[in-house]
Amino acid sequence: MGQSGKTIILCCTMDTKSCEALYLKEQVEAFGHEVRIIDMGMKKPSPPGVFITQAQVAGLYYEQIVSSNIRSEAAAYMIKGLKSIVRQLYADGQLDGIMAIGGSGGTTMASAAMHELPLGVPKIVVTTMASGNTLPYVQGEDVLLLNPVVDIQNLNFLTEYILRQAAAVMNGMICCRPLERGKKKAIAITCFGVTTPCVDRCAGLLQEEGYEVLIFHARGSSGGKIMEKMIAEGHFCAVLDVTTTELADEVAGGIYSVGPRRLREAPAHGIPYIVVPGALEMINLGSEDTLQPAQKARTLYYHSPSSVKMRANGAEMKELGEIFIQRLQHSRPGMTKVIIPARGFSSVDMPGKVFSDPDANQIFINEVKYKMPSNVPVMIQDSHVNDRAFADVLVRELLRMMPKTQY
C-alpha cells in the first residue's frame, strides 16, 4: 500500500459475484489503496481471503439466515450485522471509503450500511438499480450509484470497463480534500417553492451577517431527513426551519414524510432553532392518477403534472400542533422558538388563493399557543410567511439566540 493509500471496504455477495469483486479489488489496489472484502452472501460459506465473512456479518443470526427460505427475512438479519460492522470499522479508523456491487438485494443491504456513515465518506455502489427508482438506496444521502448497463453476473468487456471506472471514481473521491466545515459558521434553512420569498430574504440577511447558508428542499429524504442527520453530525450552529410541510405528510399520508426524527435533532443538540409552519397546510401527493377517491374530494392544488397538493383540514392541523408540542417540548430554555405567520403559511394560503382557510390555521395556532411549554416561546406575527417583514423577524430572533451557544 502506498504512502497515501487508504482502506476501502468492499461489500459484495461472494457466493454470486466473487470474480467481479476480486477484479474490482485489484483495480482499486492498483491506485495504492488496500481493499478489504465483507461478504454479504447468504448461500455459501465465505471463500478464503475475505476480511469479514458472512458468518461474522450474521453473528448470532447465522443459523436463521442459512436455514431461512424467505430471502427478505434473511437479508434483514444481514443488514443488522452489516450496519454494526460498518459503524465499528469507521469508529476504529479502518474505513476511509466503501464500495459495493450487487443487484437489488445486495444494493439494499450495502446502501443500508452506508447510511450509517457520516456525510463525506466516499460511498459507491455499482448496480443496475441505478437506472430505476434510486430513492430506496440513496435516501437523499451522498451515495453514488453507477449503472453497469448489463447485470454484474460475469466479467466481460463492458463489466470490466465499468468496474475500472468505479475504481477510478473511488480513487478520485478518496484523494479529494475531505468534507469539512469552513471558517464561516453554517445555518440550515428548509425551503419549498411556496415559501421561497421568505427563504431568499432570510438567506440573504444571514449571509450579510457572515454565515454560510445551506438550503434544504423540504421533500422528504433529500430534505428534512438529511438535514436532521447533518444537525446530528454537528454541521450547523443554528437552524431556521421555515418549511415544515413534511409533517403534514406524516399526518395525512403524503409522499414526503420522513418519520419521527423530524424536528428532534436541533433541540437534542441544544443549538438555536426557529420553527415555522411554512407550507404546513399542504399535504404533498403524487400525480393526479395516483389519488384515492377520498383525496379527490378534498381541496386540491395542482402544482405540476407529477405533484398534486391537498389542503390539511382542521383535524389534521390540530394533530400537527400536537406534533410540534410533543417534539419541541424538551428543548433547552432559550434554544427553540416557534414563530407563526398568522396571515398564511404559503403562497397559496392567502386570501383569494386555493388553500386559504384561516379557521383551519387558527386551530393549529391555538393548539401551539396555549399548550406549548413555557421553555419554548411562541410568537404570533400579523403577517404572511412570504412578507419581507416576517423574514426580518425570523433573522432578528435567530441572531438574538446565537450568543447563548458555544459558537
Short mmCIF file of N, CA and C in Angstrom, two decimals, residues 232-387:
data_model
loop_
_atom_site.label_atom_id
_atom_site.label_comp_id
_atom_site.label_asym_id
_atom_site.label_seq_id
_atom_site.Cartn_x
_atom_site.Cartn_y
_atom_site.Cartn_z
N ALA A 232 -27.30 16.36 13.52
CA ALA A 232 -26.74 15.41 14.48
C ALA A 232 -25.24 15.26 14.32
N GLU A 233 -24.74 15.45 13.11
CA GLU A 233 -23.30 15.33 12.85
C GLU A 233 -22.54 16.61 13.19
N GLY A 234 -23.27 17.66 13.58
CA GLY A 234 -22.61 18.87 14.04
C GLY A 234 -22.22 19.87 12.97
N HIS A 235 -22.90 19.85 11.84
CA HIS A 235 -22.53 20.75 10.74
C HIS A 235 -23.05 22.18 10.92
N PHE A 236 -24.05 22.38 11.78
CA PHE A 236 -24.72 23.68 11.84
C PHE A 236 -24.64 24.31 13.23
N CYS A 237 -24.57 25.62 13.25
CA CYS A 237 -24.61 26.34 14.52
C CYS A 237 -26.02 26.79 14.85
N ALA A 238 -26.94 26.71 13.87
CA ALA A 238 -28.33 27.08 14.08
C ALA A 238 -29.17 26.57 12.93
N VAL A 239 -30.48 26.50 13.15
CA VAL A 239 -31.40 26.03 12.12
C VAL A 239 -32.61 26.96 12.06
N LEU A 240 -32.96 27.33 10.83
CA LEU A 240 -34.14 28.14 10.58
C LEU A 240 -35.10 27.26 9.76
N ASP A 241 -35.99 26.58 10.45
CA ASP A 241 -36.86 25.58 9.83
C ASP A 241 -38.13 26.26 9.31
N VAL A 242 -37.98 26.93 8.18
CA VAL A 242 -39.07 27.73 7.63
C VAL A 242 -40.19 26.84 7.07
N THR A 243 -39.83 25.66 6.56
CA THR A 243 -40.78 24.85 5.80
C THR A 243 -40.92 23.47 6.43
N THR A 244 -42.02 23.24 7.12
CA THR A 244 -42.24 22.01 7.87
C THR A 244 -43.33 21.14 7.26
N THR A 245 -43.52 21.26 5.97
CA THR A 245 -44.59 20.55 5.26
C THR A 245 -44.48 19.03 5.35
N GLU A 246 -43.29 18.51 5.58
CA GLU A 246 -43.12 17.05 5.67
C GLU A 246 -43.94 16.46 6.82
N LEU A 247 -44.20 17.27 7.84
CA LEU A 247 -45.01 16.80 8.97
C LEU A 247 -46.46 16.58 8.54
N ALA A 248 -46.96 17.42 7.64
CA ALA A 248 -48.32 17.25 7.13
C ALA A 248 -48.44 15.92 6.41
N ASP A 249 -47.39 15.54 5.69
CA ASP A 249 -47.40 14.25 5.01
C ASP A 249 -47.38 13.10 5.99
N GLU A 250 -46.68 13.28 7.10
CA GLU A 250 -46.65 12.26 8.14
C GLU A 250 -48.05 12.04 8.73
N VAL A 251 -48.79 13.11 8.89
CA VAL A 251 -50.13 13.04 9.48
C VAL A 251 -51.16 12.49 8.51
N ALA A 252 -51.06 12.87 7.23
CA ALA A 252 -52.15 12.57 6.29
C ALA A 252 -51.74 11.70 5.12
N GLY A 253 -50.61 11.01 5.21
CA GLY A 253 -50.25 10.04 4.17
C GLY A 253 -49.67 10.64 2.91
N GLY A 254 -48.96 11.75 3.03
CA GLY A 254 -48.30 12.33 1.87
C GLY A 254 -47.02 11.61 1.52
N ILE A 255 -46.38 12.04 0.45
CA ILE A 255 -45.22 11.31 -0.09
C ILE A 255 -43.89 11.76 0.49
N TYR A 256 -43.86 12.85 1.23
CA TYR A 256 -42.59 13.37 1.74
C TYR A 256 -42.39 13.15 3.25
N SER A 257 -43.14 12.28 3.82
CA SER A 257 -42.98 12.01 5.25
C SER A 257 -41.60 11.40 5.53
N VAL A 258 -40.95 11.88 6.60
CA VAL A 258 -39.63 11.36 6.96
C VAL A 258 -39.63 10.71 8.34
N GLY A 259 -40.78 10.65 8.98
CA GLY A 259 -40.87 9.92 10.23
C GLY A 259 -40.57 10.74 11.46
N PRO A 260 -40.50 10.08 12.60
CA PRO A 260 -40.48 10.76 13.91
C PRO A 260 -39.19 11.49 14.25
N ARG A 261 -38.17 11.41 13.44
CA ARG A 261 -36.93 12.13 13.72
C ARG A 261 -37.06 13.62 13.42
N ARG A 262 -38.03 13.97 12.58
CA ARG A 262 -38.20 15.36 12.15
C ARG A 262 -38.50 16.25 13.36
N LEU A 263 -37.85 17.40 13.43
CA LEU A 263 -37.93 18.43 14.48
C LEU A 263 -37.12 18.08 15.73
N ARG A 264 -36.47 16.95 15.77
CA ARG A 264 -35.90 16.49 17.04
C ARG A 264 -34.41 16.81 17.24
N GLU A 265 -33.63 16.86 16.16
CA GLU A 265 -32.17 16.92 16.34
C GLU A 265 -31.66 18.25 16.88
N ALA A 266 -32.21 19.35 16.42
CA ALA A 266 -31.74 20.65 16.93
C ALA A 266 -32.01 20.79 18.43
N PRO A 267 -33.23 20.48 18.92
CA PRO A 267 -33.43 20.51 20.37
C PRO A 267 -32.51 19.55 21.12
N ALA A 268 -32.29 18.37 20.54
CA ALA A 268 -31.44 17.38 21.22
C ALA A 268 -30.00 17.85 21.35
N HIS A 269 -29.56 18.67 20.41
CA HIS A 269 -28.17 19.12 20.42
C HIS A 269 -28.02 20.56 20.94
N GLY A 270 -29.12 21.16 21.35
CA GLY A 270 -29.05 22.45 22.03
C GLY A 270 -28.57 23.61 21.19
N ILE A 271 -28.88 23.60 19.89
CA ILE A 271 -28.49 24.74 19.05
C ILE A 271 -29.73 25.62 18.79
N PRO A 272 -29.53 26.91 18.51
CA PRO A 272 -30.66 27.80 18.24
C PRO A 272 -31.54 27.25 17.12
N TYR A 273 -32.82 27.21 17.37
CA TYR A 273 -33.76 26.56 16.45
C TYR A 273 -35.05 27.35 16.38
N ILE A 274 -35.33 27.90 15.21
CA ILE A 274 -36.61 28.58 14.98
C ILE A 274 -37.44 27.72 14.05
N VAL A 275 -38.68 27.45 14.46
CA VAL A 275 -39.57 26.58 13.70
C VAL A 275 -40.78 27.39 13.23
N VAL A 276 -41.10 27.25 11.95
CA VAL A 276 -42.18 27.99 11.31
C VAL A 276 -43.11 26.98 10.63
N PRO A 277 -44.43 27.20 10.68
CA PRO A 277 -45.34 26.29 9.97
C PRO A 277 -45.42 26.59 8.48
N GLY A 278 -44.28 26.78 7.84
CA GLY A 278 -44.26 27.08 6.42
C GLY A 278 -44.76 25.90 5.60
N ALA A 279 -45.77 26.13 4.76
CA ALA A 279 -46.39 25.10 3.91
C ALA A 279 -46.93 23.93 4.74
N LEU A 280 -47.20 24.17 6.00
CA LEU A 280 -47.69 23.12 6.88
C LEU A 280 -49.11 22.70 6.51
N GLU A 281 -49.83 23.60 5.86
CA GLU A 281 -51.22 23.29 5.46
C GLU A 281 -51.28 22.40 4.22
N MET A 282 -50.12 22.05 3.68
CA MET A 282 -50.01 21.43 2.37
C MET A 282 -49.57 19.97 2.49
N ILE A 283 -50.44 19.06 2.08
CA ILE A 283 -50.11 17.63 2.06
C ILE A 283 -49.69 17.28 0.64
N ASN A 284 -48.49 16.74 0.51
CA ASN A 284 -47.90 16.51 -0.81
C ASN A 284 -48.25 15.11 -1.32
N LEU A 285 -48.94 15.08 -2.46
CA LEU A 285 -49.34 13.82 -3.07
C LEU A 285 -48.60 13.65 -4.40
N GLY A 286 -48.87 12.58 -5.10
CA GLY A 286 -48.21 12.34 -6.38
C GLY A 286 -49.00 12.94 -7.53
N SER A 287 -48.96 12.28 -8.68
CA SER A 287 -49.70 12.76 -9.84
C SER A 287 -51.19 12.49 -9.66
N GLU A 288 -52.01 13.13 -10.48
CA GLU A 288 -53.46 13.05 -10.32
C GLU A 288 -53.97 11.61 -10.41
N ASP A 289 -53.34 10.79 -11.26
CA ASP A 289 -53.83 9.42 -11.43
C ASP A 289 -53.53 8.51 -10.24
N THR A 290 -52.77 9.02 -9.26
CA THR A 290 -52.47 8.22 -8.06
C THR A 290 -53.40 8.53 -6.90
N LEU A 291 -54.27 9.53 -7.06
CA LEU A 291 -55.12 9.96 -5.95
C LEU A 291 -56.24 8.96 -5.67
N GLN A 292 -56.54 8.81 -4.38
CA GLN A 292 -57.66 7.99 -3.95
C GLN A 292 -58.95 8.82 -4.04
N PRO A 293 -60.09 8.15 -4.16
CA PRO A 293 -61.36 8.90 -4.25
C PRO A 293 -61.56 9.91 -3.13
N ALA A 294 -61.20 9.53 -1.90
CA ALA A 294 -61.38 10.46 -0.78
C ALA A 294 -60.49 11.68 -0.93
N GLN A 295 -59.31 11.51 -1.50
CA GLN A 295 -58.41 12.64 -1.71
C GLN A 295 -58.94 13.56 -2.81
N LYS A 296 -59.52 12.99 -3.84
CA LYS A 296 -60.06 13.79 -4.94
C LYS A 296 -61.20 14.69 -4.48
N ALA A 297 -61.87 14.30 -3.39
CA ALA A 297 -62.98 15.10 -2.87
C ALA A 297 -62.52 16.27 -2.01
N ARG A 298 -61.22 16.32 -1.70
CA ARG A 298 -60.67 17.38 -0.85
C ARG A 298 -60.28 18.60 -1.69
N THR A 299 -59.90 19.68 -1.03
CA THR A 299 -59.41 20.87 -1.72
C THR A 299 -57.99 20.58 -2.22
N LEU A 300 -57.79 20.70 -3.54
CA LEU A 300 -56.52 20.32 -4.16
C LEU A 300 -55.89 21.51 -4.89
N TYR A 301 -54.58 21.44 -4.99
CA TYR A 301 -53.80 22.43 -5.74
C TYR A 301 -52.86 21.65 -6.66
N TYR A 302 -52.97 21.92 -7.96
CA TYR A 302 -52.17 21.20 -8.95
C TYR A 302 -50.87 21.97 -9.20
N HIS A 303 -49.84 21.56 -8.46
CA HIS A 303 -48.57 22.26 -8.53
C HIS A 303 -47.83 21.97 -9.83
N SER A 304 -47.87 20.73 -10.28
CA SER A 304 -47.24 20.31 -11.53
C SER A 304 -47.90 18.99 -11.94
N PRO A 305 -47.65 18.50 -13.17
CA PRO A 305 -48.27 17.24 -13.58
C PRO A 305 -47.97 16.06 -12.65
N SER A 306 -46.84 16.11 -11.98
CA SER A 306 -46.46 14.99 -11.11
C SER A 306 -46.69 15.28 -9.63
N SER A 307 -47.25 16.46 -9.32
CA SER A 307 -47.36 16.85 -7.92
C SER A 307 -48.66 17.58 -7.64
N VAL A 308 -49.56 16.88 -6.94
CA VAL A 308 -50.82 17.47 -6.50
C VAL A 308 -50.74 17.69 -4.99
N LYS A 309 -51.19 18.83 -4.53
CA LYS A 309 -51.19 19.15 -3.10
C LYS A 309 -52.62 19.12 -2.57
N MET A 310 -52.79 18.69 -1.33
CA MET A 310 -54.10 18.61 -0.69
C MET A 310 -54.10 19.48 0.56
N ARG A 311 -55.16 20.25 0.75
CA ARG A 311 -55.25 21.16 1.89
C ARG A 311 -55.55 20.36 3.18
N ALA A 312 -54.75 20.60 4.21
CA ALA A 312 -54.99 19.97 5.50
C ALA A 312 -56.24 20.56 6.13
N ASN A 313 -57.07 19.70 6.69
CA ASN A 313 -58.30 20.18 7.34
C ASN A 313 -58.05 20.50 8.81
N GLY A 314 -59.11 20.89 9.50
CA GLY A 314 -58.95 21.31 10.89
C GLY A 314 -58.42 20.22 11.80
N ALA A 315 -58.91 18.99 11.63
CA ALA A 315 -58.44 17.89 12.48
C ALA A 315 -56.96 17.61 12.26
N GLU A 316 -56.53 17.69 11.01
CA GLU A 316 -55.12 17.46 10.70
C GLU A 316 -54.25 18.59 11.24
N MET A 317 -54.73 19.82 11.16
CA MET A 317 -53.97 20.94 11.69
C MET A 317 -53.84 20.84 13.21
N LYS A 318 -54.86 20.34 13.86
CA LYS A 318 -54.78 20.13 15.31
C LYS A 318 -53.71 19.07 15.64
N GLU A 319 -53.71 17.99 14.87
CA GLU A 319 -52.71 16.94 15.10
C GLU A 319 -51.30 17.47 14.84
N LEU A 320 -51.16 18.35 13.87
CA LEU A 320 -49.86 18.94 13.59
C LEU A 320 -49.40 19.81 14.77
N GLY A 321 -50.34 20.53 15.36
CA GLY A 321 -49.99 21.28 16.56
C GLY A 321 -49.50 20.38 17.67
N GLU A 322 -50.15 19.24 17.82
CA GLU A 322 -49.74 18.28 18.85
C GLU A 322 -48.34 17.75 18.59
N ILE A 323 -47.99 17.53 17.32
CA ILE A 323 -46.64 17.06 16.97
C ILE A 323 -45.60 18.13 17.32
N PHE A 324 -45.89 19.38 16.99
CA PHE A 324 -44.97 20.47 17.35
C PHE A 324 -44.68 20.43 18.86
N ILE A 325 -45.72 20.30 19.65
CA ILE A 325 -45.56 20.31 21.11
C ILE A 325 -44.78 19.09 21.58
N GLN A 326 -45.16 17.94 21.08
CA GLN A 326 -44.52 16.70 21.51
C GLN A 326 -43.02 16.69 21.23
N ARG A 327 -42.63 17.19 20.06
CA ARG A 327 -41.23 17.08 19.65
C ARG A 327 -40.36 18.25 20.08
N LEU A 328 -40.97 19.36 20.44
CA LEU A 328 -40.19 20.53 20.83
C LEU A 328 -40.19 20.78 22.33
N GLN A 329 -41.05 20.11 23.07
CA GLN A 329 -41.29 20.47 24.47
C GLN A 329 -40.08 20.27 25.39
N HIS A 330 -39.16 19.43 25.00
CA HIS A 330 -38.00 19.18 25.87
C HIS A 330 -36.77 20.01 25.46
N SER A 331 -36.99 21.02 24.64
CA SER A 331 -35.89 21.90 24.22
C SER A 331 -35.30 22.63 25.42
N ARG A 332 -34.03 22.94 25.34
CA ARG A 332 -33.40 23.74 26.39
C ARG A 332 -33.99 25.15 26.36
N PRO A 333 -34.22 25.75 27.51
CA PRO A 333 -34.79 27.11 27.55
C PRO A 333 -33.97 28.09 26.72
N GLY A 334 -34.66 28.84 25.88
CA GLY A 334 -34.00 29.86 25.07
C GLY A 334 -33.41 29.36 23.78
N MET A 335 -33.45 28.04 23.52
CA MET A 335 -32.81 27.48 22.34
C MET A 335 -33.78 27.17 21.20
N THR A 336 -35.08 27.12 21.50
CA THR A 336 -36.08 26.83 20.47
C THR A 336 -37.21 27.84 20.57
N LYS A 337 -37.66 28.29 19.40
CA LYS A 337 -38.75 29.26 19.36
C LYS A 337 -39.64 28.94 18.16
N VAL A 338 -40.95 29.00 18.34
CA VAL A 338 -41.90 28.82 17.24
C VAL A 338 -42.43 30.20 16.86
N ILE A 339 -42.33 30.53 15.57
CA ILE A 339 -42.81 31.83 15.08
C ILE A 339 -43.82 31.55 13.98
N ILE A 340 -45.04 32.05 14.18
CA ILE A 340 -46.16 31.72 13.30
C ILE A 340 -46.63 32.94 12.53
N PRO A 341 -46.72 32.87 11.20
CA PRO A 341 -47.28 33.97 10.40
C PRO A 341 -48.80 33.81 10.33
N ALA A 342 -49.53 34.64 11.03
CA ALA A 342 -50.97 34.46 11.19
C ALA A 342 -51.75 34.66 9.89
N ARG A 343 -51.16 35.32 8.91
CA ARG A 343 -51.89 35.63 7.68
C ARG A 343 -51.70 34.59 6.57
N GLY A 344 -51.03 33.50 6.88
CA GLY A 344 -50.90 32.45 5.86
C GLY A 344 -49.55 31.78 5.88
N PHE A 345 -49.56 30.48 5.54
CA PHE A 345 -48.36 29.66 5.67
C PHE A 345 -47.64 29.40 4.36
N SER A 346 -48.23 29.77 3.21
CA SER A 346 -47.57 29.54 1.92
C SER A 346 -48.15 30.50 0.89
N SER A 347 -47.59 30.51 -0.31
CA SER A 347 -48.06 31.44 -1.33
C SER A 347 -49.45 31.08 -1.86
N VAL A 348 -49.94 29.87 -1.56
CA VAL A 348 -51.31 29.52 -1.96
C VAL A 348 -52.24 29.50 -0.75
N ASP A 349 -51.74 29.98 0.38
CA ASP A 349 -52.54 30.09 1.60
C ASP A 349 -52.63 31.57 1.97
N MET A 350 -53.47 32.26 1.26
CA MET A 350 -53.71 33.69 1.50
C MET A 350 -55.04 34.03 0.84
N PRO A 351 -55.65 35.15 1.22
CA PRO A 351 -56.97 35.49 0.67
C PRO A 351 -57.01 35.40 -0.85
N GLY A 352 -58.03 34.70 -1.35
CA GLY A 352 -58.19 34.56 -2.79
C GLY A 352 -57.46 33.38 -3.39
N LYS A 353 -56.61 32.71 -2.62
CA LYS A 353 -55.86 31.56 -3.11
C LYS A 353 -56.54 30.26 -2.67
N VAL A 354 -56.21 29.19 -3.37
CA VAL A 354 -56.93 27.93 -3.22
C VAL A 354 -56.87 27.33 -1.82
N PHE A 355 -55.76 27.53 -1.10
CA PHE A 355 -55.61 26.92 0.22
C PHE A 355 -55.94 27.87 1.38
N SER A 356 -56.51 28.99 1.08
CA SER A 356 -56.86 29.93 2.15
C SER A 356 -57.94 29.32 3.04
N ASP A 357 -57.60 29.12 4.31
CA ASP A 357 -58.54 28.57 5.29
C ASP A 357 -58.11 29.05 6.67
N PRO A 358 -58.40 30.31 7.00
CA PRO A 358 -57.96 30.87 8.29
C PRO A 358 -58.45 30.08 9.50
N ASP A 359 -59.64 29.49 9.40
CA ASP A 359 -60.16 28.73 10.54
C ASP A 359 -59.31 27.50 10.84
N ALA A 360 -58.92 26.77 9.80
CA ALA A 360 -58.07 25.59 10.00
C ALA A 360 -56.72 26.00 10.56
N ASN A 361 -56.16 27.08 10.02
CA ASN A 361 -54.87 27.56 10.54
C ASN A 361 -54.98 27.95 12.01
N GLN A 362 -56.11 28.57 12.36
CA GLN A 362 -56.29 29.04 13.74
C GLN A 362 -56.33 27.87 14.72
N ILE A 363 -56.83 26.74 14.28
CA ILE A 363 -56.83 25.55 15.14
C ILE A 363 -55.40 25.16 15.50
N PHE A 364 -54.53 25.19 14.50
CA PHE A 364 -53.11 24.91 14.76
C PHE A 364 -52.51 25.96 15.69
N ILE A 365 -52.78 27.21 15.40
CA ILE A 365 -52.22 28.31 16.19
C ILE A 365 -52.64 28.19 17.65
N ASN A 366 -53.92 27.94 17.88
CA ASN A 366 -54.41 27.84 19.27
C ASN A 366 -53.78 26.66 19.99
N GLU A 367 -53.62 25.55 19.29
CA GLU A 367 -53.03 24.36 19.90
C GLU A 367 -51.62 24.65 20.39
N VAL A 368 -50.83 25.28 19.54
CA VAL A 368 -49.43 25.57 19.89
C VAL A 368 -49.33 26.71 20.89
N LYS A 369 -50.10 27.75 20.67
CA LYS A 369 -50.01 28.94 21.52
C LYS A 369 -50.36 28.63 22.97
N TYR A 370 -51.40 27.84 23.20
CA TYR A 370 -51.89 27.64 24.56
C TYR A 370 -51.37 26.37 25.23
N LYS A 371 -50.74 25.49 24.49
CA LYS A 371 -50.31 24.22 25.08
C LYS A 371 -48.79 24.01 25.06
N MET A 372 -48.06 24.80 24.31
CA MET A 372 -46.61 24.65 24.28
C MET A 372 -46.02 25.06 25.63
N PRO A 373 -45.12 24.26 26.21
CA PRO A 373 -44.50 24.63 27.49
C PRO A 373 -43.74 25.95 27.39
N SER A 374 -43.58 26.61 28.51
CA SER A 374 -43.00 27.96 28.53
C SER A 374 -41.54 28.00 28.10
N ASN A 375 -40.85 26.87 28.13
CA ASN A 375 -39.44 26.86 27.70
C ASN A 375 -39.31 27.03 26.20
N VAL A 376 -40.43 26.92 25.47
CA VAL A 376 -40.43 27.13 24.02
C VAL A 376 -41.37 28.29 23.71
N PRO A 377 -40.86 29.51 23.60
CA PRO A 377 -41.73 30.66 23.31
C PRO A 377 -42.42 30.52 21.96
N VAL A 378 -43.65 31.00 21.89
CA VAL A 378 -44.43 31.00 20.65
C VAL A 378 -44.77 32.45 20.31
N MET A 379 -44.32 32.90 19.15
CA MET A 379 -44.58 34.25 18.68
C MET A 379 -45.58 34.20 17.53
N ILE A 380 -46.64 34.99 17.61
CA ILE A 380 -47.63 35.10 16.54
C ILE A 380 -47.42 36.44 15.84
N GLN A 381 -47.11 36.40 14.56
CA GLN A 381 -46.86 37.61 13.80
C GLN A 381 -48.04 37.91 12.87
N ASP A 382 -48.47 39.16 12.85
CA ASP A 382 -49.57 39.58 11.99
C ASP A 382 -49.04 39.82 10.58
N SER A 383 -48.60 38.75 9.95
CA SER A 383 -48.02 38.85 8.62
C SER A 383 -48.14 37.50 7.92
N HIS A 384 -47.84 37.49 6.63
CA HIS A 384 -47.82 36.27 5.82
C HIS A 384 -46.39 35.72 5.81
N VAL A 385 -46.26 34.42 5.62
CA VAL A 385 -44.93 33.81 5.66
C VAL A 385 -43.97 34.44 4.66
N ASN A 386 -44.50 34.90 3.52
CA ASN A 386 -43.62 35.45 2.48
C ASN A 386 -43.49 36.97 2.54
N ASP A 387 -44.04 37.59 3.58
CA ASP A 387 -43.83 39.02 3.74
C ASP A 387 -42.38 39.29 4.12
#
